[in-house]
Amino acid sequence: MGLIFGILMGMIVGVGLMAAWKHMTSYRSNKRISKAIEVKLMGSLNRDDLKKMCGDNYPEWISFPVYEQVKWLNKQLGKLWPFVAEAAEAIIKESVEPLLEDYRPPGITSLKFSKLSLGTVSPKIEGIRVQKLKKDQITMDIDLRWGGDPNIVLGVEAAMVASVPIQLKDLQVFTVVRVIFQLAEEIPCISAVVVALLSEPKPKIDYTLKAVGGSLTALPGISDMIDDTVNSIVTDMVEWPHRIVVPIGGVPVDTSDLELKPQGKLLVTVVRANSLKNSEMVGKSDPYVVVYIRPLFKLKTKTIDNNLNPVWDQTFELIAEEKETQSLILEVFDKDVGQDKRMGVTKLPLNELVAETPKEIELRLLPKLDMLKVKDKKDRGTITVKVLYHEFNKEEQLAALEAEKKIIEERKRLKTEGVIGSTMDALDGVSSLVGSGVGMVGTGLGAGVGLVGTGLGAGAGIVGSGLGAVGSGLSKAGKFMGRTFTGQSSHSRKKSGSSAPVNFVQENGGAKPL
Amino acid sequence: MGFVSTIMGFCGFGFGVSFGLTIGYYLFIYFQPCDVKDPVIRPLVERDTKSLQQLLSEIPLWVKCPDYDRVDWLNKFIEYMWPYLDKAICRTAKDIAAPIIAEQIPKYKIDSVEFETLTLGSLPPTFQGMKVYVTDEKELIMEPSVKWAGNPNVTVAVKAFGLKATVQVVDLQVFAAPRITLKPLVPSFPCFATIFVSLMEKPHVDFGLKLLGADLMSIPGLYRFVQETIKDQVANMYLWPKTLEVQILDPSKAMKKPVGILHVKILRAMKLRKKDIMGASDPYVKVKLTESKLPSKKTKVKHKNLNPEWDEEFNMVVKDPESQALELSVYDWEQIGKHDRMGMNVIPLKDLTPDESKTLTLDLLKNMDSNDAQNDKDRGQIMVELTYKPFKEDDLPKEFEESDAHKVPEGTPAGGGLLMITVHEAQDVEGKHHTNPYVRLIFKGEERKTKQVKKNRDPRWEEDFTFVLEEAPVNDRLHMEVVSTSTRIGLLHPKEVLGYVDINLSDVVSNRRINEKYHLIDSKNGRLQVELQWQPAS
């Protein structure tokens, strides 16, 4: 009796204990889970939540801007700046100098930093926004403002003129930097970082140029040249859709998806221009058109002398990397002794085009693309173009990519051989090279290129050295004379290039004209 | 009878309890699912006032305290990255644990130990606010408030003697207030050498530990005990002022300290090409190390000589023999106008053998671009003798033991010592007519000056001055003034005092080191940051 009672009691107690334990477990587990939820909620509060929680005692120092403010980061940055500046100076010097070399305009033979210090004022981060726009990617937009006091002196060497130190002062940079982190499932979880400046709002980079120990008027046009150089570096290297891709971590990753790739090609026929504004004192202008999407790959038409309603009817093929943001730029120049004068410019956003549909458009010419500061409302005439946008399929894309690489390599080679002074100078030289070299394969291409290259080089060399002889004789005769010769030598080089038989239209497909 | 029955009753009770526990175990625990579900999170707006009241205790610091900053962007970033981090961390943990387990199990006669599940859950850690402190020292201090209330699920299965036991950790929660200090700051990326982490208060730790499915932590009393033990253990290691140190950069490398001396002897040049139209050139040589901020050194000018002999010696401080190079340029001296470069060449220091003299004869080039056709021209040659002497290991100045680096000179009487003054920077100094500030120090009638910084209201000097004293400067004062002089030869306002400060040195003697921003007298908002150190002789 006692035994059975004992067993019974024992069982009840045992089961009861277990039940209590179980109850305790779930109680504690629920408590932890609810706490986890609370913490999670508190980690992403918004204005309405806070309003509801705090009621009338809503703290006034709290705001919820789109770009979240980061006062603490600015404090730290200010403190860290002297050290960052020193470390960055070396890196900038190393990485930007080759860029300056690549983008340096014709007429300047060397462009280098002779002094670079970033000053004592640190950049301010106005705000940070984090978004997830694509799978496996985190997009971080950093609103950066820098009104610094850097001391940057550029050593500019123009042909025939001694090195001129030019100081960049009062630099102001207002831009939104977009950083995209490509995620991976290996530590450190980020396989690559993509950096670009957002094109909307447009990056604002202001500075004033000052010649050290002299005035800029000694070299007219040089400040425009530097402006152009800076502008094309910024727009063609770092402004969205162009970007810099930095692979991170020891894991080799395929970053090709992140790189900018040819997406399609644009067939442009520059038909004619109508009622251009004459820019010459005597007679009429001699207009030609420069066509490009990226400033690194420019193409131009033949010059039509003495005509304000010229008909070119030339067709070019251009590669587009991102249809959504890129534009076709058309610049009309007046061929002139000395520097060619720009008669007008216009742009056509590629986004307006429908793929595989030919279209004829008449565009109004403007004095400048950035119309914010330009008052000039004079009519500069119009230009008529026919455009056809073709979207690449996979194979075409690869072929285009290959061709592009080859062309850049060729340019580099030509540059080291001293045939062309600058990559930007290659306007005609390389396009002719492509025209002649397209049919050949491998070494054949190289040889053909070599021939054209040396022929061109010799031509330019003769003209150049002839001028050089005159120039050196007169080198001490004054800067003005020196400049005139500068202009002419680059001018004549262009001429020798365009006199080569050039066939711009590429039937072969794939090869990218320049 | 009654006695036997009671005994039997007790026996039965004992038997019954174990029986009941087993039944209860199977009933309530064994057949319960032990996987961790993702919690359902309802948005705050949907909640009623009562549950909101409960939430108030968890309200983040940035809402309560204006000195904490909101870091939702960081939270978002971590949230997006969390799934990847989760997988990466778990995989790494498994990879690390596997060999250790394989090594250990034979000792304990266990068949296998393996992770059945290993995940950190779907809830990422969150930052509930970030606070930074600004001090005058070369350091950055951040205090984030980190809360991780996650839903990780770590199940370890142990197999031994044909039986399988599982240990499961669930619902780990860690709340901590760490202080992260980055110091010292150095001028190469990532701009700091070491990270120090310490906890400002004991961290809160909570978790569920299930052994065979039963949560041990819900045994009354046990949880508290375990929690306290963990807190104390962690606190013993990392509670402020104890720190965890993670070195990022080797500070001596990062600071770019000198590692050796290069002796350069410029012997002579031969067959220089003449530059001047009238007569021979007047050559001199400029010597410079690349990547060095020191000004280049020059030889004497040898007038009207195309085969000059200089025989001059220079010593140059080398910071990185791998990347630095010696740059020699021969210039033509001119009475008026620009000095023309007659030619140059560069010698990389890595070509030199340490402690061995080497005499080199180099062709002079127009520039270092090997493709330039103008380099084919003969510009003459230059002869130099070079010796690179690296410092011996013990010659290297010790890092961060500044008191050791500045030894008190021999012969200083007891009670005397060394007073070191570092003028760091000034802020908001402003002159009426010009602001080209430098600092003038006057101590016991002795005057020292820093370099001048041109046109800057917030100049940085970072200059050191030392005074050897015979007795501690207990009753002395140091006078410092910020002075601006006009860069032009203006007669109207040649010199202006932007502010001054007198510092009592008795504090320095008693504190050994003071680093402070002093408000300048006779200045609107001007401040001057000065570091003072006293190193007694004995």
JSON list of N, CA and C in Angstrom, two decimals, chain A residues 306-351:
[
{"chain": "A", "resi": 306, "resn": "ASN", "atom": "N", "xyz": [34.92, 77.07, -95.23]},
{"chain": "A", "resi": 306, "resn": "ASN", "atom": "CA", "xyz": [34.14, 78.24, -95.65]},
{"chain": "A", "resi": 306, "resn": "ASN", "atom": "C", "xyz": [32.66, 77.96, -95.85]},
{"chain": "A", "resi": 307, "resn": "ASN", "atom": "N", "xyz": [32.04, 77.36, -94.86]},
{"chain": "A", "resi": 307, "resn": "ASN", "atom": "CA", "xyz": [30.64, 77.01, -95.03]},
{"chain": "A", "resi": 307, "resn": "ASN", "atom": "C", "xyz": [29.92, 77.08, -93.69]},
{"chain": "A", "resi": 308, "resn": "LEU", "atom": "N", "xyz": [28.80, 77.74, -93.64]},
{"chain": "A", "resi": 308, "resn": "LEU", "atom": "CA", "xyz": [28.05, 77.81, -92.39]},
{"chain": "A", "resi": 308, "resn": "LEU", "atom": "C", "xyz": [26.87, 76.84, -92.40]},
{"chain": "A", "resi": 309, "resn": "ASN", "atom": "N", "xyz": [26.65, 76.17, -93.50]},
{"chain": "A", "resi": 309, "resn": "ASN", "atom": "CA", "xyz": [25.63, 75.12, -93.56]},
{"chain": "A", "resi": 309, "resn": "ASN", "atom": "C", "xyz": [26.27, 73.85, -94.11]},
{"chain": "A", "resi": 310, "resn": "PRO", "atom": "N", "xyz": [27.28, 73.37, -93.43]},
{"chain": "A", "resi": 310, "resn": "PRO", "atom": "CA", "xyz": [28.06, 72.26, -93.99]},
{"chain": "A", "resi": 310, "resn": "PRO", "atom": "C", "xyz": [27.28, 70.95, -93.98]},
{"chain": "A", "resi": 311, "resn": "VAL", "atom": "N", "xyz": [27.56, 70.13, -94.96]},
{"chain": "A", "resi": 311, "resn": "VAL", "atom": "CA", "xyz": [26.99, 68.79, -95.02]},
{"chain": "A", "resi": 311, "resn": "VAL", "atom": "C", "xyz": [28.15, 67.81, -94.93]},
{"chain": "A", "resi": 312, "resn": "TRP", "atom": "N", "xyz": [28.16, 66.98, -93.88]},
{"chain": "A", "resi": 312, "resn": "TRP", "atom": "CA", "xyz": [29.26, 66.00, -93.72]},
{"chain": "A", "resi": 312, "resn": "TRP", "atom": "C", "xyz": [28.82, 64.63, -94.19]},
{"chain": "A", "resi": 313, "resn": "ASP", "atom": "N", "xyz": [27.68, 64.22, -93.66]},
{"chain": "A", "resi": 313, "resn": "ASP", "atom": "CA", "xyz": [27.16, 62.89, -93.96]},
{"chain": "A", "resi": 313, "resn": "ASP", "atom": "C", "xyz": [28.17, 61.79, -93.68]},
{"chain": "A", "resi": 314, "resn": "GLN", "atom": "N", "xyz": [28.77, 61.85, -92.50]},
{"chain": "A", "resi": 314, "resn": "GLN", "atom": "CA", "xyz": [29.74, 60.82, -92.12]},
{"chain": "A", "resi": 314, "resn": "GLN", "atom": "C", "xyz": [29.15, 59.99, -90.99]},
{"chain": "A", "resi": 315, "resn": "THR", "atom": "N", "xyz": [29.47, 58.70, -91.01]},
{"chain": "A", "resi": 315, "resn": "THR", "atom": "CA", "xyz": [28.89, 57.82, -89.99]},
{"chain": "A", "resi": 315, "resn": "THR", "atom": "C", "xyz": [29.98, 57.32, -89.05]},
{"chain": "A", "resi": 316, "resn": "PHE", "atom": "N", "xyz": [29.67, 57.31, -87.78]},
{"chain": "A", "resi": 316, "resn": "PHE", "atom": "CA", "xyz": [30.61, 56.82, -86.77]},
{"chain": "A", "resi": 316, "resn": "PHE", "atom": "C", "xyz": [29.91, 55.79, -85.91]},
{"chain": "A", "resi": 317, "resn": "GLU", "atom": "N", "xyz": [30.76, 55.00, -85.27]},
{"chain": "A", "resi": 317, "resn": "GLU", "atom": "CA", "xyz": [30.22, 54.00, -84.36]},
{"chain": "A", "resi": 317, "resn": "GLU", "atom": "C", "xyz": [30.79, 54.27, -82.98]},
{"chain": "A", "resi": 318, "resn": "LEU", "atom": "N", "xyz": [29.94, 54.39, -82.00]},
{"chain": "A", "resi": 318, "resn": "LEU", "atom": "CA", "xyz": [30.40, 54.67, -80.65]},
{"chain": "A", "resi": 318, "resn": "LEU", "atom": "C", "xyz": [29.89, 53.58, -79.71]},
{"chain": "A", "resi": 319, "resn": "ILE", "atom": "N", "xyz": [30.65, 53.35, -78.67]},
{"chain": "A", "resi": 319, "resn": "ILE", "atom": "CA", "xyz": [30.25, 52.33, -77.70]},
{"chain": "A", "resi": 319, "resn": "ILE", "atom": "C", "xyz": [29.61, 53.01, -76.50]},
{"chain": "A", "resi": 320, "resn": "ALA", "atom": "N", "xyz": [28.49, 52.49, -76.07]},
{"chain": "A", "resi": 320, "resn": "ALA", "atom": "CA", "xyz": [27.82, 53.03, -74.88]},
{"chain": "A", "resi": 320, "resn": "ALA", "atom": "C", "xyz": [27.95, 52.03, -73.74]},
{"chain": "A", "resi": 321, "resn": "GLU", "atom": "N", "xyz": [28.26, 52.52, -72.56]},
{"chain": "A", "resi": 321, "resn": "GLU", "atom": "CA", "xyz": [28.41, 51.62, -71.41]},
{"chain": "A", "resi": 321, "resn": "GLU", "atom": "C", "xyz": [27.15, 51.56, -70.57]},
{"chain": "A", "resi": 322, "resn": "GLU", "atom": "N", "xyz": [26.53, 52.70, -70.39]},
{"chain": "A", "resi": 322, "resn": "GLU", "atom": "CA", "xyz": [25.28, 52.68, -69.64]},
{"chain": "A", "resi": 322, "resn": "GLU", "atom": "C", "xyz": [24.32, 53.63, -70.29]},
{"chain": "A", "resi": 323, "resn": "LYS", "atom": "N", "xyz": [23.33, 53.06, -70.90]},
{"chain": "A", "resi": 323, "resn": "LYS", "atom": "CA", "xyz": [22.39, 53.86, -71.68]},
{"chain": "A", "resi": 323, "resn": "LYS", "atom": "C", "xyz": [21.64, 54.85, -70.79]},
{"chain": "A", "resi": 324, "resn": "GLU", "atom": "N", "xyz": [21.38, 54.43, -69.57]},
{"chain": "A", "resi": 324, "resn": "GLU", "atom": "CA", "xyz": [20.52, 55.23, -68.70]},
{"chain": "A", "resi": 324, "resn": "GLU", "atom": "C", "xyz": [21.11, 56.58, -68.37]},
{"chain": "A", "resi": 325, "resn": "THR", "atom": "N", "xyz": [22.44, 56.65, -68.22]},
{"chain": "A", "resi": 325, "resn": "THR", "atom": "CA", "xyz": [23.02, 57.90, -67.74]},
{"chain": "A", "resi": 325, "resn": "THR", "atom": "C", "xyz": [23.91, 58.59, -68.77]},
{"chain": "A", "resi": 326, "resn": "GLN", "atom": "N", "xyz": [24.35, 57.87, -69.79]},
{"chain": "A", "resi": 326, "resn": "GLN", "atom": "CA", "xyz": [25.30, 58.50, -70.70]},
{"chain": "A", "resi": 326, "resn": "GLN", "atom": "C", "xyz": [24.62, 59.34, -71.77]},
{"chain": "A", "resi": 327, "resn": "SER", "atom": "N", "xyz": [25.42, 60.21, -72.37]},
{"chain": "A", "resi": 327, "resn": "SER", "atom": "CA", "xyz": [24.89, 61.06, -73.44]},
{"chain": "A", "resi": 327, "resn": "SER", "atom": "C", "xyz": [25.88, 61.10, -74.58]},
{"chain": "A", "resi": 328, "resn": "LEU", "atom": "N", "xyz": [25.33, 61.34, -75.75]},
{"chain": "A", "resi": 328, "resn": "LEU", "atom": "CA", "xyz": [26.18, 61.58, -76.91]},
{"chain": "A", "resi": 328, "resn": "LEU", "atom": "C", "xyz": [26.49, 63.08, -76.96]},
{"chain": "A", "resi": 329, "resn": "ILE", "atom": "N", "xyz": [27.76, 63.41, -77.08]},
{"chain": "A", "resi": 329, "resn": "ILE", "atom": "CA", "xyz": [28.14, 64.82, -77.12]},
{"chain": "A", "resi": 329, "resn": "ILE", "atom": "C", "xyz": [28.61, 65.15, -78.54]},
{"chain": "A", "resi": 330, "resn": "LEU", "atom": "N", "xyz": [28.12, 66.25, -79.06]},
{"chain": "A", "resi": 330, "resn": "LEU", "atom": "CA", "xyz": [28.54, 66.71, -80.38]},
{"chain": "A", "resi": 330, "resn": "LEU", "atom": "C", "xyz": [29.09, 68.11, -80.22]},
{"chain": "A", "resi": 331, "resn": "GLU", "atom": "N", "xyz": [30.34, 68.27, -80.65]},
{"chain": "A", "resi": 331, "resn": "GLU", "atom": "CA", "xyz": [30.95, 69.59, -80.54]},
{"chain": "A", "resi": 331, "resn": "GLU", "atom": "C", "xyz": [31.32, 70.06, -81.94]},
{"chain": "A", "resi": 332, "resn": "VAL", "atom": "N", "xyz": [30.93, 71.26, -82.28]},
{"chain": "A", "resi": 332, "resn": "VAL", "atom": "CA", "xyz": [31.30, 71.82, -83.58]},
{"chain": "A", "resi": 332, "resn": "VAL", "atom": "C", "xyz": [32.45, 72.79, -83.38]},
{"chain": "A", "resi": 333, "resn": "PHE", "atom": "N", "xyz": [33.52, 72.57, -84.13]},
{"chain": "A", "resi": 333, "resn": "PHE", "atom": "CA", "xyz": [34.69, 73.44, -84.01]},
{"chain": "A", "resi": 333, "resn": "PHE", "atom": "C", "xyz": [34.92, 74.18, -85.32]},
{"chain": "A", "resi": 334, "resn": "ASP", "atom": "N", "xyz": [35.60, 75.27, -85.18]},
{"chain": "A", "resi": 334, "resn": "ASP", "atom": "CA", "xyz": [36.01, 76.03, -86.35]},
{"chain": "A", "resi": 334, "resn": "ASP", "atom": "C", "xyz": [37.50, 75.80, -86.53]},
{"chain": "A", "resi": 335, "resn": "LYS", "atom": "N", "xyz": [37.87, 75.18, -87.61]},
{"chain": "A", "resi": 335, "resn": "LYS", "atom": "CA", "xyz": [39.29, 74.94, -87.87]},
{"chain": "A", "resi": 335, "resn": "LYS", "atom": "C", "xyz": [39.98, 76.28, -88.06]},
{"chain": "A", "resi": 336, "resn": "ASP", "atom": "N", "xyz": [41.09, 76.44, -87.37]},
{"chain": "A", "resi": 336, "resn": "ASP", "atom": "CA", "xyz": [41.69, 77.77, -87.37]},
{"chain": "A", "resi": 336, "resn": "ASP", "atom": "C", "xyz": [43.19, 77.63, -87.24]},
{"chain": "A", "resi": 337, "resn": "VAL", "atom": "N", "xyz": [43.85, 78.69, -87.61]},
{"chain": "A", "resi": 337, "resn": "VAL", "atom": "CA", "xyz": [45.28, 78.74, -87.32]},
{"chain": "A", "resi": 337, "resn": "VAL", "atom": "C", "xyz": [45.38, 78.95, -85.81]},
{"chain": "A", "resi": 338, "resn": "GLY", "atom": "N", "xyz": [46.23, 78.16, -85.19]},
{"chain": "A", "resi": 338, "resn": "GLY", "atom": "CA", "xyz": [46.28, 78.24, -83.73]},
{"chain": "A", "resi": 338, "resn": "GLY", "atom": "C", "xyz": [45.22, 77.31, -83.17]},
{"chain": "A", "resi": 339, "resn": "GLN", "atom": "N", "xyz": [44.63, 77.72, -82.05]},
{"chain": "A", "resi": 339, "resn": "GLN", "atom": "CA", "xyz": [43.64, 76.87, -81.42]},
{"chain": "A", "resi": 339, "resn": "GLN", "atom": "C", "xyz": [42.31, 76.89, -82.17]},
{"chain": "A", "resi": 340, "resn": "ASP", "atom": "N", "xyz": [41.76, 75.71, -82.36]},
{"chain": "A", "resi": 340, "resn": "ASP", "atom": "CA", "xyz": [40.46, 75.66, -83.02]},
{"chain": "A", "resi": 340, "resn": "ASP", "atom": "C", "xyz": [39.41, 76.22, -82.07]},
{"chain": "A", "resi": 341, "resn": "LYS", "atom": "N", "xyz": [38.47, 76.95, -82.64]},
{"chain": "A", "resi": 341, "resn": "LYS", "atom": "CA", "xyz": [37.48, 77.59, -81.80]},
{"chain": "A", "resi": 341, "resn": "LYS", "atom": "C", "xyz": [36.22, 76.73, -81.73]},
{"chain": "A", "resi": 342, "resn": "ARG", "atom": "N", "xyz": [35.65, 76.67, -80.55]},
{"chain": "A", "resi": 342, "resn": "ARG", "atom": "CA", "xyz": [34.42, 75.89, -80.43]},
{"chain": "A", "resi": 342, "resn": "ARG", "atom": "C", "xyz": [33.23, 76.75, -80.82]},
{"chain": "A", "resi": 343, "resn": "MET", "atom": "N", "xyz": [32.45, 76.26, -81.75]},
{"chain": "A", "resi": 343, "resn": "MET", "atom": "CA", "xyz": [31.31, 77.05, -82.21]},
{"chain": "A", "resi": 343, "resn": "MET", "atom": "C", "xyz": [30.04, 76.68, -81.47]},
{"chain": "A", "resi": 344, "resn": "GLY", "atom": "N", "xyz": [30.02, 75.51, -80.91]},
{"chain": "A", "resi": 344, "resn": "GLY", "atom": "CA", "xyz": [28.82, 75.13, -80.18]},
{"chain": "A", "resi": 344, "resn": "GLY", "atom": "C", "xyz": [28.90, 73.67, -79.78]},
{"chain": "A", "resi": 345, "resn": "VAL", "atom": "N", "xyz": [28.09, 73.33, -78.84]},
{"chain": "A", "resi": 345, "resn": "VAL", "atom": "CA", "xyz": [28.09, 71.96, -78.36]},
{"chain": "A", "resi": 345, "resn": "VAL", "atom": "C", "xyz": [26.66, 71.57, -78.02]},
{"chain": "A", "resi": 346, "resn": "THR", "atom": "N", "xyz": [26.39, 70.28, -78.13]},
{"chain": "A", "resi": 346, "resn": "THR", "atom": "CA", "xyz": [25.06, 69.83, -77.76]},
{"chain": "A", "resi": 346, "resn": "THR", "atom": "C", "xyz": [25.15, 68.39, -77.30]},
{"chain": "A", "resi": 347, "resn": "LYS", "atom": "N", "xyz": [24.16, 67.98, -76.55]},
{"chain": "A", "resi": 347, "resn": "LYS", "atom": "CA", "xyz": [24.20, 66.59, -76.11]},
{"chain": "A", "resi": 347, "resn": "LYS", "atom": "C", "xyz": [22.85, 65.92, -76.29]},
{"chain": "A", "resi": 348, "resn": "LEU", "atom": "N", "xyz": [22.94, 64.62, -76.45]},
{"chain": "A", "resi": 348, "resn": "LEU", "atom": "CA", "xyz": [21.74, 63.82, -76.67]},
{"chain": "A", "resi": 348, "resn": "LEU", "atom": "C", "xyz": [21.76, 62.66, -75.67]},
{"chain": "A", "resi": 349, "resn": "PRO", "atom": "N", "xyz": [20.92, 62.70, -74.65]},
{"chain": "A", "resi": 349, "resn": "PRO", "atom": "CA", "xyz": [20.92, 61.61, -73.68]},
{"chain": "A", "resi": 349, "resn": "PRO", "atom": "C", "xyz": [20.50, 60.31, -74.38]},
{"chain": "A", "resi": 350, "resn": "LEU", "atom": "N", "xyz": [21.29, 59.27, -74.16]},
{"chain": "A", "resi": 350, "resn": "LEU", "atom": "CA", "xyz": [21.01, 58.00, -74.84]},
{"chain": "A", "resi": 350, "resn": "LEU", "atom": "C", "xyz": [19.68, 57.40, -74.39]},
{"chain": "A", "resi": 351, "resn": "ASN", "atom": "N", "xyz": [19.26, 57.82, -73.22]},
{"chain": "A", "resi": 351, "resn": "ASN", "atom": "CA", "xyz": [18.04, 57.27, -72.66]},
{"chain": "A", "resi": 351, "resn": "ASN", "atom": "C", "xyz": [16.82, 57.56, -73.54]}
]
